[in-house]
């Protein structure tokens, strides 16, 4: 099942490009002419979004056959075939751009995630995403992160309690904030607290935090925090972590490393439809 | 007026993050507590998406006041204030991420476009976008390109005839394709033909092309093509043009340079809401 | 693919007639009773809208079989069979009115267009529609015009630049308006200028108009304008042209004749479902 | 309150014309330039659809002021002013066509209805519409009929039982059909039976019909039927009744005359926006 | 055909529970693992809503097979099997709650209706519902009432004229209200008048009421009213009628007994999915 | 902000009752006639849904003024005034039933919840809801539970991990299921395990369960389980708990008592609009 939100996004995408027709293909090709093509990786990448691309082709013309050659999450080399598409020429050319726009972008997220995950291999730290996703794309972005080997942070504001500095400031302290959260939030959710210095950790733990988020710590500080926390809470780090620095953070021992760039700054990877 | 497509995208975005509530803010803050904050540029950037950000805050709580300090298209320095927001604490913190997600991404597109436009200053070439936009974001992406000083290529498949190599191949030649397009497409549209070598130009012009798209030419080849075409058609170049190479292309004399990266590979710029 | 807009229109149509059930058919017929019927032309007509009618029957009951005997664009004589429908009695009778309402109206547009097209046969002028379509029906109306042998003018306000007298007046002259359009509109679009007297033609051409629209000229004036313009621009005529007068206009030599009545004043043709 | 269906129709209409922008107005006018104009009747007509036209202008730009000078149902002479509109030039010109398309078509329905109603003045017969409305426009078409002085037949298939010849045939007789309807349909609905000859009337009345619909009777037959029925049922006539023949039917004494042409074959009347 | 309203309700329901995924099933089960289960009545009940439950399972995963063992309206004993479901484990467990929520609630309505219908067996009175349905569930609630052997009152405010005390008060009397209704409402609708004492009945009948609704009468008063009305109108009673009192009302001779509790106060019956 | 889901539900509700007009009010009242009324509790109750009722009146006619006299969560005695409504007569009477349908049902949930909460006063146990909500009403039902003093369990399948017997069976044991959940589910969520006998508790705790759900235990068994678990996990009880038995369960010492009946079997409470 595609969720209604994803269905709506696909409908928006087709409508914005093709809703009023494709004057070029309609002018040039006969309605029944047929063609086949291949979607090819033009650079090394990790693929994601195949089900969406298939759906796009199918919505433009139910008669189009889309056969994926690999699954989401597969690493591809340059020139390798991702999928084969066959059907009416008009339909293929009209759907091409929209299908590729989804595939290039989601594979971009998966590819970048894969690089982060590879960079921390063996350390025990998990790479997780954030809520800095493309508006309208939350579910798809999070699925692409999983395709790249990452894990998901909370899917929305209802699926986890995360008390940040703004919350603490407006609430009058970590202790008050955590206690209110524990009293009022659904008991199915853990309570996570963002701290920006070592001194705040004990207050957060004492108040009952289940997860400590170390924001903008350097690896050495993370190491100290991890030791201080022990097994009293799960430890997550965040804040401007790059491919260059992520290994050092991972080796400092946190459970989780969250990286906004996975979804907000992945560039599209190059894929093309070759007839 | 926001178009229905943009309204839908905003609704999707709010729904996916906030549709089931914000358990943290609801647990921690009283319903009537108030706060004010500033949206601040954390790096140099060109701003885009202010109307969308304003709409996001307003939809979460009509009582929130959003006052933009600048207009879309404005260049901002690090630390400068983009907008001031005032209202209920819950509403501001709940809307923050979605509003910033729009603003960071659209400003990212504008900022990258601005760099391309600056790079070709004085040459007479216009920087234009492509259809390689984020699915669901076509209108917003194209508006951000304009905010960055770029121009828009056709908005969808109905707003321009562009005959690419796949069309030519499937149709049996440039001449046949252009003639069919001129006979069957609405007369309000120009006919553009993509060529990949100099030899194809005369055939395209003879068949009646209004615009010649030089795909994957190098600057020297562009220069020769521009001379060959003269004022018989508008000249556009495309194909992997980067910030490093764009000036050389522009100096070769085309009317338009189209750059897919403007929309498919802009990274989000850093903006934050500071209470 | 039916576009989302057309899907929505069909959904609106079924909902408004049948959304709360068909009390007559439900009261009178058993749920599983079956019947077959024919859709018959009750007067000479050119058919359009068959795919929509088929979709209406299918949405009411997926088990209904709709077999078109002809294609859109076919001329039918009185009494000829357009399609055969078989399925559950309740479903057929409940869908009948909505399906016919689409078919009668779209075939009405195609039939009227056909008469205009026939009237100018051999002159080289094309009959084109306008934006005076039934709100919500733009795509369907334009398809019916094509079924009747006509061509389409721009599909929406984004698919062509058309500078009318109101634009010229508010902008301060033809020259200024055309220049602004050429500077700011997407290059994929031609620039069309409406003129109401011969004197304006040279100014429009000098400013760079690609198409001249002669509004409310008589045939003699059109002839003079066509000579004056030569091959410097495409020539379109419009303004109260009727079946009686269209031949005289066509013989005056324009490329295009646009007729609002094709879509805003076509009467429904008579088709019925006979069991 | 506009119903959700009407809201959707207006959204479809704006989207199909303006959803991707108005390249002409955007290229030519400054965003803040203002203008005012008048909507003028270009021929005698009865106005309908003013609230829809107002809504169209308002949705394009909330700052536009639309002041109707008359109410729906008013008869207007050629050259009389229907409404005054003021606001941003871009917004007015972008909304113009859609607003007029609604107004011209609905006023067309009201104008034609008015002529039928005038034709039967003094006879006691009411002119009523049918379900032969433009798909998606049911509510608007029926309101326009009322604006023209007509009355509405059932609004949908759930708001009245009407047993036609197809029902009778498939059910095995008038008696069986009426009895099933009385047993199974909601008691809030009258039971109407269509008859095509005088002989069927007594069977329908005996079975408990509340309304007799005389289909394709001539005026003399209607007269006989009216006498035969007396006050045992309401009498409606239908079937190809025109402006030329309606008076004769009305004088034969029926309670109601239903005319499909009111909504399926009204031509648009001429209204224009003059700046 | 499910109506668009029901389709929307199902989409809302799946979205609210499952739109962001089912973290438990996704974490625990392999994507392709399969299972089968039975939907079992855990108490005696009358079933309703099978088509909706089937649709829910199918939307979550088209590959799920749902085989109903009985039809809506069937009385089930404790432990009897209502339907068999087979498919992917994730899909079944993810859809389970939503499907059961529909089925339990609609079967609750049918079960309660069945008890009222049984209580009046042999009296000739029909049990009918009201407009006191769950918002968004009108069509489903009314179908469940029919499954329980009840009949439907008007489906919406357009499908019957019902003049209540508030109408009478605001209009200045029963006579004025009925006369206005007869003059202005579609002729396909009967006119029903609510009376709260015997004295109002003759005024309502004289004014032309087709149905008299006796509100908050006791059985003895109903008996007198029925005698007074004779065959001049249909008689309906309403007002706090319970399973304990309904028989006494039915024996007083009305045609219809309307019971709001059928839809506004039915408790869910117990059904479960057993693997 | 009403969520898009709630907006859709309100739109569905108005459409289903009023979408085709209110023939009674339109026939009887002048368009501009005004009236005022009070919404009155006809029995003791705890109010919920005031914002929805207000929205319903406002959507039917923006000019209607709805002034709540109390807040959601307020206990009301019979005859007390909940809100005052003023506006056009047509609008008030047309909106009345839909507004009351929401208010009666949501207040029914709040009232029943209040009784459960009162019954456990002083024990330290919290009353929580389940996912057995009315499809389409999830957010509203959960808000009504809070208005009645209850707390919310997970809002959807993404906001908590709950491993039930079906999961355990299909997965091959509690240990495997909990471990998979801890490895794959977002770390922001606690892991809850349903057990049906005391013997399963230690296995669940050993595997890392954060919450133990005791299903269908009697109070004595709950007491033993609470002692066994100590502070190693949160303890929740569920399974057919009624107003009669809830106190005994609460005194056995669990943290949470979940009650499906709060939302699936609350009867509507009686509220009416008195003019």
XYZ file of N, CA and C in Angstrom, chain B residues 5 8 14 20 73 75 90 93 101 103 108 116 130 153 155 164 169 177 200 205 208-209 224 246 269 272-273:
81
model
N -2.188 23.357 -6.012
C -1.093 22.399 -5.864
C -0.202 22.784 -4.681
N -1.987 22.113 -1.465
C -1.958 20.685 -1.153
C -0.605 20.289 -0.588
N 2.332 19.726 6.591
C 1.893 19.889 7.979
C 1.334 18.577 8.507
N -0.851 14.541 13.812
C -1.309 13.832 15.004
C -0.854 14.524 16.273
N 14.398 36.994 -2.906
C 15.395 37.490 -3.848
C 16.489 38.311 -3.175
N 19.661 39.188 -0.960
C 20.873 38.522 -0.470
C 21.036 38.853 1.009
N 3.351 26.898 21.722
C 3.102 25.609 21.094
C 3.080 25.725 19.576
N 6.635 26.449 18.000
C 7.553 25.310 18.017
C 7.041 24.154 17.155
N 11.946 23.938 6.864
C 12.232 22.988 5.782
C 11.917 23.592 4.411
N 11.751 26.892 3.781
C 12.575 28.079 3.584
C 14.021 27.708 3.244
N 17.875 27.601 -0.728
C 18.997 26.867 -1.323
C 18.978 26.949 -2.840
N 25.061 31.136 -10.148
C 25.179 30.934 -11.599
C 24.938 32.248 -12.344
N 15.191 23.779 -15.497
C 14.735 22.656 -16.313
C 13.484 22.072 -15.656
N 12.403 27.958 -17.829
C 12.106 27.225 -19.051
C 10.618 26.855 -18.969
N 7.094 25.506 -18.150
C 6.650 25.091 -16.825
C 6.201 23.630 -16.812
N 13.598 16.045 -28.346
C 14.895 15.529 -27.910
C 15.326 14.356 -28.786
N 14.752 9.945 -32.699
C 15.009 8.543 -33.018
C 13.701 7.806 -33.287
N 10.067 15.090 -37.408
C 9.604 15.455 -36.066
C 9.169 16.918 -36.010
N 23.554 18.615 -37.322
C 22.087 18.551 -37.239
C 21.419 19.926 -37.282
N 16.952 23.791 -38.583
C 16.515 25.124 -39.023
C 15.664 25.015 -40.279
N 12.217 24.214 -39.678
C 11.391 25.243 -39.059
C 11.539 25.375 -37.557
N 12.629 24.903 -36.983
C 12.842 25.045 -35.541
C 12.956 26.515 -35.161
N 30.944 28.039 -32.434
C 30.722 27.782 -33.850
C 29.226 27.666 -34.179
N 30.468 27.557 -16.366
C 29.344 28.289 -16.950
C 29.781 29.580 -17.655
N 20.150 25.670 2.546
C 20.986 26.625 3.278
C 20.522 26.683 4.725
N 17.757 29.471 10.975
C 17.183 28.912 12.195
C 16.244 29.889 12.864
N 15.362 29.313 13.668
C 14.418 30.134 14.437
C 15.000 30.288 15.830
